[in-house]
């Protein structure tokens, strides 16, 4: 009896830990329906593609700003190949005014975003993915089983200087997946802004 | 007259102390916080553009002051862009009156060092590493003044065992 309880508790911890941490490479990513800057709800099933470059990003973070053009360029390059960008703002606008829905619309228009820029109003999607900073990328591949997570992490290896980048992690991952291969680098870490969410 | 001269001397020293942070590679940073086996290093990773980081910065100076007699060294490692050193970082340090030593980490590929600071670090800042010799505790969080003090004291307890 004690052994059963022990095993049960162990499983409970493992499940809780897994839920708390978010997706790992190989997991199936759940879909979502979040409000886009055009006011309509949008999810991955609404976008016909071979896969998706899901980017948790925002207006205010200097690291996100440093990558903004590169995110726009990624969509320009990869959307036509079947891997469009889907941007999600994980921040609470009450904590960061600059990341409000109106400001999201404005920025997307000013910078000419060609991809959805969604707001995660309940934080459920951010929690499910386990995004911890902005920017934070999850490259998904569409399979029979669902959207599998194939890469998690940074866009490339140099935030400050796009010209000095040696490894374009996301672009390389997409190219590998298009060839039917797995990305050479599946997981990287990077410095970024914390996600601004009200503490429960 | 003597007091006047001392006053001038002090103000000159304080002004020139407006520190110019050292630029360090990760290896150099690691050497800094493993320099003395008996010292506890409180290494805070921050940036001028990070709101929660800026808010907790004074707590680190306060900790250093409170434990001025202890073998404690606070290192404030800035992740600001190198190009912003003169225009943003140095004026910021002066304006805020930061007393603790500020270092600028010049690594461009954070993926190479994040796990070496701590394998549990996601890369988000603020983050603080407290290390004494080979015992380290890592915190990926913002600290209140009390929380930082407790973290320091808790670390001292674990490193004594």
Short mmCIF file of C-alpha atoms in Angstrom, two decimals:
data_model
loop_
_atom_site.label_atom_id
_atom_site.label_comp_id
_atom_site.label_asym_id
_atom_site.label_seq_id
_atom_site.Cartn_x
_atom_site.Cartn_y
_atom_site.Cartn_z
CA UNK A 1 0.00 0.00 0.00
CA UNK A 2 2.79 2.42 0.99
CA UNK A 3 4.63 1.57 -2.22
CA UNK A 4 1.55 2.37 -4.30
CA UNK A 5 1.12 5.72 -2.59
CA UNK A 6 4.79 6.43 -3.06
CA UNK A 7 4.60 5.66 -6.77
CA UNK A 8 1.42 7.73 -7.08
CA UNK A 9 3.07 10.74 -5.42
CA UNK A 10 6.12 10.34 -7.63
CA UNK A 11 3.96 10.35 -10.74
CA UNK A 12 2.05 13.37 -9.45
CA UNK A 13 5.31 15.28 -8.97
CA UNK A 14 6.53 14.28 -12.40
CA UNK A 15 3.31 15.39 -14.06
CA UNK A 16 3.26 18.66 -12.12
CA UNK A 17 6.88 19.29 -12.99
CA UNK A 18 6.21 18.60 -16.65
CA UNK A 19 3.19 20.88 -16.69
CA UNK A 20 5.06 23.62 -14.85
CA UNK A 21 8.03 23.56 -17.22
CA UNK A 22 6.26 23.66 -20.59
CA UNK A 23 7.08 21.81 -23.79
CA UNK A 24 10.22 19.92 -24.53
CA UNK A 25 11.49 19.05 -27.98
CA UNK A 26 9.44 16.09 -29.19
CA UNK A 27 6.23 17.11 -27.40
CA UNK A 28 3.00 17.73 -29.29
CA UNK A 29 2.09 21.39 -28.95
CA UNK A 30 -1.54 22.13 -28.21
CA UNK A 31 -3.31 24.58 -30.47
CA UNK A 32 -4.77 27.84 -29.22
CA UNK A 33 -7.25 30.55 -30.19
CA UNK A 34 -5.90 33.97 -29.35
CA UNK A 35 -6.96 37.47 -30.32
CA UNK A 36 -5.07 38.79 -33.33
CA UNK A 37 -4.41 42.46 -34.02
CA UNK A 38 -7.30 42.40 -36.53
CA UNK A 39 -9.63 41.67 -33.62
CA UNK A 40 -10.37 38.10 -34.71
CA UNK A 41 -9.40 34.91 -32.90
CA UNK A 42 -6.64 32.95 -34.58
CA UNK A 43 -5.01 29.57 -34.03
CA UNK A 44 -2.58 27.29 -35.80
CA UNK A 45 -5.41 25.34 -37.45
CA UNK A 46 -6.45 28.58 -39.20
CA UNK A 47 -3.06 28.76 -40.92
CA UNK A 48 -2.31 26.28 -43.67
CA UNK A 49 1.35 25.36 -43.39
CA UNK A 50 3.95 22.59 -43.05
CA UNK A 51 4.92 23.98 -39.65
CA UNK A 52 5.08 27.15 -37.60
CA UNK A 53 7.64 29.50 -36.09
CA UNK A 54 5.89 30.46 -32.84
CA UNK A 55 7.64 33.48 -31.32
CA UNK A 56 6.82 34.87 -27.89
CA UNK A 57 7.71 38.51 -28.29
CA UNK A 58 6.50 41.98 -27.37
CA UNK A 59 6.84 45.70 -28.03
CA UNK A 60 8.77 46.94 -25.01
CA UNK A 61 11.68 44.55 -24.54
CA UNK A 62 14.97 45.83 -26.07
CA UNK A 63 15.95 42.26 -26.87
CA UNK A 64 12.71 41.70 -28.74
CA UNK A 65 13.23 45.02 -30.50
CA UNK A 66 16.74 44.01 -31.50
CA UNK A 67 15.29 40.90 -33.12
CA UNK A 68 12.18 42.52 -34.61
CA UNK A 69 13.55 42.96 -38.13
CA UNK A 70 14.97 39.44 -38.07
CA UNK A 71 11.54 38.08 -37.10
CA UNK A 72 9.99 40.00 -40.00
CA UNK A 73 12.71 38.64 -42.31
CA UNK A 74 12.11 35.09 -41.08
CA UNK A 75 8.46 35.31 -42.04
CA UNK A 76 9.32 36.76 -45.45
CA UNK A 77 11.76 33.93 -46.07
CA UNK A 78 10.01 30.98 -44.47
CA UNK A 79 6.26 31.58 -44.88
CA UNK A 80 6.38 30.85 -48.61
CA UNK A 81 8.31 27.67 -47.81
CA UNK A 82 5.56 26.53 -45.48
CA UNK A 83 6.82 27.84 -42.12
CA UNK A 84 5.13 31.14 -41.26
CA UNK A 85 5.81 33.15 -38.12
CA UNK A 86 3.11 33.35 -35.45
CA UNK A 87 3.94 36.01 -32.85
CA UNK A 88 2.39 35.95 -29.38
CA UNK A 89 2.62 38.74 -26.80
CA UNK A 90 2.76 37.03 -23.37
CA UNK A 91 2.81 40.18 -21.26
CA UNK A 92 0.05 41.71 -19.18
CA UNK A 93 -0.72 45.15 -20.64
CA UNK A 94 -1.70 46.37 -17.17
CA UNK A 95 1.93 45.85 -16.13
CA UNK A 96 3.46 47.10 -19.37
CA UNK A 97 1.44 49.76 -21.17
CA UNK A 98 3.72 49.58 -24.16
CA UNK A 99 2.50 46.01 -24.74
CA UNK A 100 -1.21 46.91 -24.84
CA UNK A 101 -3.40 45.61 -27.65
CA UNK A 102 -3.65 49.07 -29.20
CA UNK A 103 0.13 49.46 -29.13
CA UNK A 104 0.54 46.01 -30.64
CA UNK A 105 -1.70 47.04 -33.55
CA UNK A 106 0.23 50.26 -33.99
CA UNK A 107 3.65 48.64 -33.96
CA UNK A 108 2.63 45.87 -36.35
CA UNK A 109 1.32 48.51 -38.76
CA UNK A 110 4.36 50.80 -38.43
CA UNK A 111 6.84 47.98 -38.95
CA UNK A 112 4.83 46.13 -41.58
CA UNK A 113 4.29 42.81 -39.82
CA UNK A 114 3.18 40.14 -42.33
CA UNK A 115 2.27 37.61 -39.64
CA UNK A 116 -0.33 37.29 -36.87
CA UNK A 117 0.53 39.16 -33.66
CA UNK A 118 -1.63 37.57 -31.00
CA UNK A 119 -2.24 38.52 -27.37
CA UNK A 120 -2.32 35.78 -24.71
CA UNK A 121 -4.93 37.29 -22.40
CA UNK A 122 -5.23 34.35 -20.00
CA UNK A 123 -1.56 33.31 -20.11
CA UNK A 124 -2.67 29.72 -20.71
CA UNK A 125 -0.75 29.40 -23.99
CA UNK A 126 2.43 30.96 -22.55
CA UNK A 127 2.25 28.56 -19.60
CA UNK A 128 1.55 25.53 -21.81
CA UNK A 129 4.54 26.31 -24.02
CA UNK A 130 6.72 27.23 -21.05
CA UNK A 131 7.98 30.46 -22.57
CA UNK A 132 10.15 32.23 -20.01
CA UNK A 133 11.42 35.34 -21.79
CA UNK A 134 11.00 37.49 -24.88
CA UNK A 135 11.94 36.63 -27.51
CA UNK A 136 11.50 32.87 -27.16
CA UNK A 137 10.95 30.66 -30.22
CA UNK A 138 9.23 27.30 -30.65
CA UNK A 139 9.51 25.76 -34.13
CA UNK A 140 6.69 23.29 -34.76
CA UNK A 141 6.30 20.71 -37.50
CA UNK A 142 2.88 19.55 -38.63
CA UNK A 143 2.58 15.75 -38.46
CA UNK A 144 -0.25 13.16 -38.31
CA UNK A 145 0.10 13.15 -34.55
CA UNK A 146 -0.15 16.93 -34.30
CA UNK A 147 2.27 19.84 -34.19
CA UNK A 148 5.55 18.47 -32.82
CA UNK A 149 8.04 20.80 -31.14
CA UNK A 150 11.29 20.52 -33.07
CA UNK A 151 13.32 23.49 -31.77
CA UNK A 152 13.14 25.71 -28.72
CA UNK A 153 15.22 28.78 -27.98
CA UNK A 154 16.97 31.74 -29.52
CA UNK A 155 16.63 33.06 -33.04
CA UNK A 156 20.39 33.18 -33.58
CA UNK A 157 23.62 33.62 -31.61
CA UNK A 158 24.08 37.40 -31.59
CA UNK A 159 21.42 39.74 -30.25
CA UNK A 160 23.26 43.02 -30.65
CA UNK A 161 24.82 42.57 -34.08
CA UNK A 162 22.79 40.85 -36.82
CA UNK A 163 25.73 41.14 -39.19
CA UNK A 164 27.98 39.14 -36.86
CA UNK A 165 25.63 36.17 -36.49
CA UNK A 166 27.34 32.81 -37.00
CA UNK A 167 24.45 30.47 -36.27
CA UNK A 168 20.92 31.17 -37.50
CA UNK A 169 19.29 28.59 -35.27
CA UNK A 170 15.67 29.04 -36.33
CA UNK A 171 16.38 29.35 -40.05
CA UNK A 172 18.65 26.29 -39.91
CA UNK A 173 15.99 24.34 -38.04
CA UNK A 174 13.34 25.19 -40.63
CA UNK A 175 15.68 24.28 -43.50
CA UNK A 176 16.45 20.93 -41.90
CA UNK A 177 12.76 20.15 -41.38
CA UNK A 178 12.00 21.06 -44.99
CA UNK A 179 14.60 18.50 -46.05
CA UNK A 180 12.93 15.87 -43.90
CA UNK A 181 15.72 16.02 -41.32
CA UNK A 182 15.87 16.96 -37.65
CA UNK A 183 17.54 20.28 -36.75
CA UNK A 184 21.22 19.94 -35.85
CA UNK A 185 20.67 22.22 -32.86
CA UNK A 186 17.35 21.59 -31.12
CA UNK A 187 17.66 23.75 -28.07
CA UNK A 188 19.45 26.97 -27.14
CA UNK A 189 19.21 29.50 -24.37
CA UNK A 190 19.43 33.27 -24.63
CA UNK A 191 19.17 36.35 -22.48
CA UNK A 192 15.83 38.08 -22.70
CA UNK A 193 13.28 40.08 -20.75
CA UNK A 194 11.20 38.25 -18.20
CA UNK A 195 7.57 37.78 -19.07
CA UNK A 196 5.49 40.36 -17.22
CA UNK A 197 2.54 38.63 -15.64
CA UNK A 198 0.59 39.33 -12.49
CA UNK A 199 1.61 37.07 -9.64
CA UNK A 200 -1.32 34.94 -8.53
CA UNK B 1 41.12 75.24 5.89
CA UNK B 2 42.03 71.60 6.48
CA UNK B 3 38.39 70.58 6.49
CA UNK B 4 37.87 72.47 3.26
CA UNK B 5 40.77 70.62 1.60
CA UNK B 6 39.55 67.27 2.91
CA UNK B 7 36.11 68.10 1.55
CA UNK B 8 37.52 68.90 -1.88
CA UNK B 9 39.62 65.73 -1.82
CA UNK B 10 36.60 63.59 -0.90
CA UNK B 11 34.39 65.05 -3.58
CA UNK B 12 37.09 64.63 -6.21
CA UNK B 13 37.62 60.99 -5.17
CA UNK B 14 33.91 60.28 -5.16
CA UNK B 15 33.44 61.82 -8.57
CA UNK B 16 36.36 60.00 -10.12
CA UNK B 17 35.03 56.86 -8.49
CA UNK B 18 32.09 57.15 -10.92
CA UNK B 19 33.21 53.82 -12.09
CA UNK B 20 34.08 52.76 -15.59
CA UNK B 21 33.05 49.10 -15.64
CA UNK B 22 35.50 46.46 -16.81
CA UNK B 23 34.49 44.59 -19.95
CA UNK B 24 34.85 40.88 -19.28
CA UNK B 25 34.52 37.64 -21.18
CA UNK B 26 32.72 34.81 -19.42
CA UNK B 27 36.04 33.17 -18.52
CA UNK B 28 37.22 36.40 -16.95
CA UNK B 29 33.95 36.74 -15.06
CA UNK B 30 34.24 33.20 -13.75
CA UNK B 31 37.79 33.94 -12.60
CA UNK B 32 36.48 36.97 -10.72
CA UNK B 33 33.93 35.00 -8.74
CA UNK B 34 36.25 32.12 -7.95
CA UNK B 35 39.20 34.29 -6.98
CA UNK B 36 39.11 33.73 -3.24
CA UNK B 37 37.98 30.45 -1.70
CA UNK B 38 36.84 32.14 1.49
CA UNK B 39 34.82 34.90 -0.08
CA UNK B 40 31.12 34.70 -0.86
CA UNK B 41 30.37 36.30 -4.19
CA UNK B 42 26.88 37.62 -4.90
CA UNK B 43 26.79 37.87 -8.69
CA UNK B 44 23.75 39.65 -10.07
CA UNK B 45 22.90 39.57 -13.79
CA UNK B 46 21.04 42.69 -14.84
CA UNK B 47 20.64 45.37 -17.51
CA UNK B 48 19.61 49.03 -17.51
CA UNK B 49 16.65 48.20 -19.73
CA UNK B 50 15.31 45.53 -17.39
CA UNK B 51 12.73 47.12 -15.07
CA UNK B 52 12.73 44.49 -12.32
CA UNK B 53 16.56 44.43 -12.41
CA UNK B 54 16.83 48.18 -11.87
CA UNK B 55 14.29 48.04 -9.04
CA UNK B 56 16.31 45.51 -7.03
CA UNK B 57 19.78 46.98 -7.66
CA UNK B 58 19.86 49.15 -4.49
CA UNK B 59 19.29 46.01 -2.39
CA UNK B 60 22.67 44.68 -3.49
CA UNK B 61 24.50 47.82 -2.37
CA UNK B 62 22.58 47.65 0.90
CA UNK B 63 23.61 44.01 1.40
CA UNK B 64 27.25 44.90 0.80
CA UNK B 65 26.99 47.76 3.31
CA UNK B 66 25.27 45.66 5.95
CA UNK B 67 27.87 42.93 5.67
CA UNK B 68 30.84 45.19 5.02
CA UNK B 69 32.90 43.30 7.59
CA UNK B 70 32.05 39.87 6.15
CA UNK B 71 33.99 38.12 3.35
CA UNK B 72 31.33 39.19 0.85
CA UNK B 73 31.81 40.65 -2.61
CA UNK B 74 28.96 41.89 -4.76
CA UNK B 75 29.43 41.85 -8.53
CA UNK B 76 26.80 43.49 -10.71
CA UNK B 77 27.16 41.93 -14.17
CA UNK B 78 25.54 44.11 -16.79
CA UNK B 79 24.20 42.52 -19.95
CA UNK B 80 23.71 45.87 -21.62
CA UNK B 81 24.88 46.09 -25.20
CA UNK B 82 28.57 46.99 -25.40
CA UNK B 83 27.72 49.86 -27.73
CA UNK B 84 25.69 51.49 -24.94
CA UNK B 85 28.55 51.62 -22.42
CA UNK B 86 29.35 55.34 -22.60
CA UNK B 87 25.92 56.61 -23.58
CA UNK B 88 23.71 54.58 -21.26
CA UNK B 89 25.48 52.41 -18.70
CA UNK B 90 28.07 54.75 -17.24
CA UNK B 91 25.61 57.66 -16.82
CA UNK B 92 23.12 55.22 -15.28
CA UNK B 93 25.63 54.00 -12.68
CA UNK B 94 26.51 57.59 -11.79
CA UNK B 95 22.88 58.76 -11.61
CA UNK B 96 21.85 55.85 -9.38
CA UNK B 97 24.95 56.16 -7.20
CA UNK B 98 25.76 52.46 -7.56
CA UNK B 99 28.62 51.58 -5.22
CA UNK B 100 29.14 47.89 -5.95
CA UNK B 101 31.44 46.85 -8.76
CA UNK B 102 29.80 46.70 -12.18
CA UNK B 103 31.21 44.43 -14.89
CA UNK B 104 30.01 44.28 -18.48
CA UNK B 105 29.78 40.79 -19.93
CA UNK B 106 30.83 41.02 -23.56
CA UNK B 107 29.83 37.54 -24.74
CA UNK B 108 27.51 37.80 -27.73
CA UNK B 109 26.35 34.19 -27.67
CA UNK B 110 24.63 33.74 -24.33
CA UNK B 111 23.96 30.11 -25.12
CA UNK B 112 27.65 29.42 -24.43
CA UNK B 113 27.58 30.62 -20.84
CA UNK B 114 24.02 30.47 -19.48
CA UNK B 115 24.29 26.80 -18.50
CA UNK B 116 27.73 27.41 -17.01
CA UNK B 117 26.27 29.95 -14.61
CA UNK B 118 23.52 27.47 -13.78
CA UNK B 119 21.90 24.66 -15.77
CA UNK B 120 18.55 25.77 -14.38
CA UNK B 121 18.84 29.31 -15.74
CA UNK B 122 16.45 29.99 -18.62
CA UNK B 123 18.26 33.17 -19.60
CA UNK B 124 15.74 35.59 -18.17
CA UNK B 125 17.01 38.42 -15.96
CA UNK B 126 17.24 39.40 -13.18
CA UNK B 127 19.11 36.39 -11.96
CA UNK B 128 21.59 36.03 -9.10
CA UNK B 129 24.31 33.51 -8.40
CA UNK B 130 25.65 33.25 -4.85
CA UNK B 131 28.91 31.31 -4.72
CA UNK B 132 31.46 30.43 -2.07
CA UNK B 133 34.34 28.31 -3.37
CA UNK B 134 32.51 25.41 -5.04
CA UNK B 135 29.11 25.80 -3.38
CA UNK B 136 26.66 27.84 -5.35
CA UNK B 137 22.99 28.70 -5.17
CA UNK B 138 21.21 30.19 -8.15
CA UNK B 139 18.10 32.38 -8.15
CA UNK B 140 16.12 33.23 -11.27
CA UNK B 141 13.96 35.86 -9.65
CA UNK B 142 13.62 39.43 -8.51
CA UNK B 143 14.54 40.09 -4.87
CA UNK B 144 13.03 42.32 -2.24
CA UNK B 145 15.59 43.63 0.27
CA UNK B 146 14.66 40.95 2.80
CA UNK B 147 14.57 38.17 0.23
CA UNK B 148 18.12 38.97 -0.89
CA UNK B 149 19.39 39.05 2.69
CA UNK B 150 17.70 35.72 3.45
CA UNK B 151 19.08 34.18 0.25
CA UNK B 152 22.59 35.27 1.26
CA UNK B 153 22.23 33.92 4.81
CA UNK B 154 20.67 30.67 3.60
CA UNK B 155 23.57 30.20 1.20
CA UNK B 156 26.08 30.78 4.00
CA UNK B 157 24.39 28.02 5.99
CA UNK B 158 24.50 25.54 3.12
CA UNK B 159 28.10 26.33 2.22
CA UNK B 160 29.25 25.73 5.78
CA UNK B 161 27.98 22.15 5.83
#
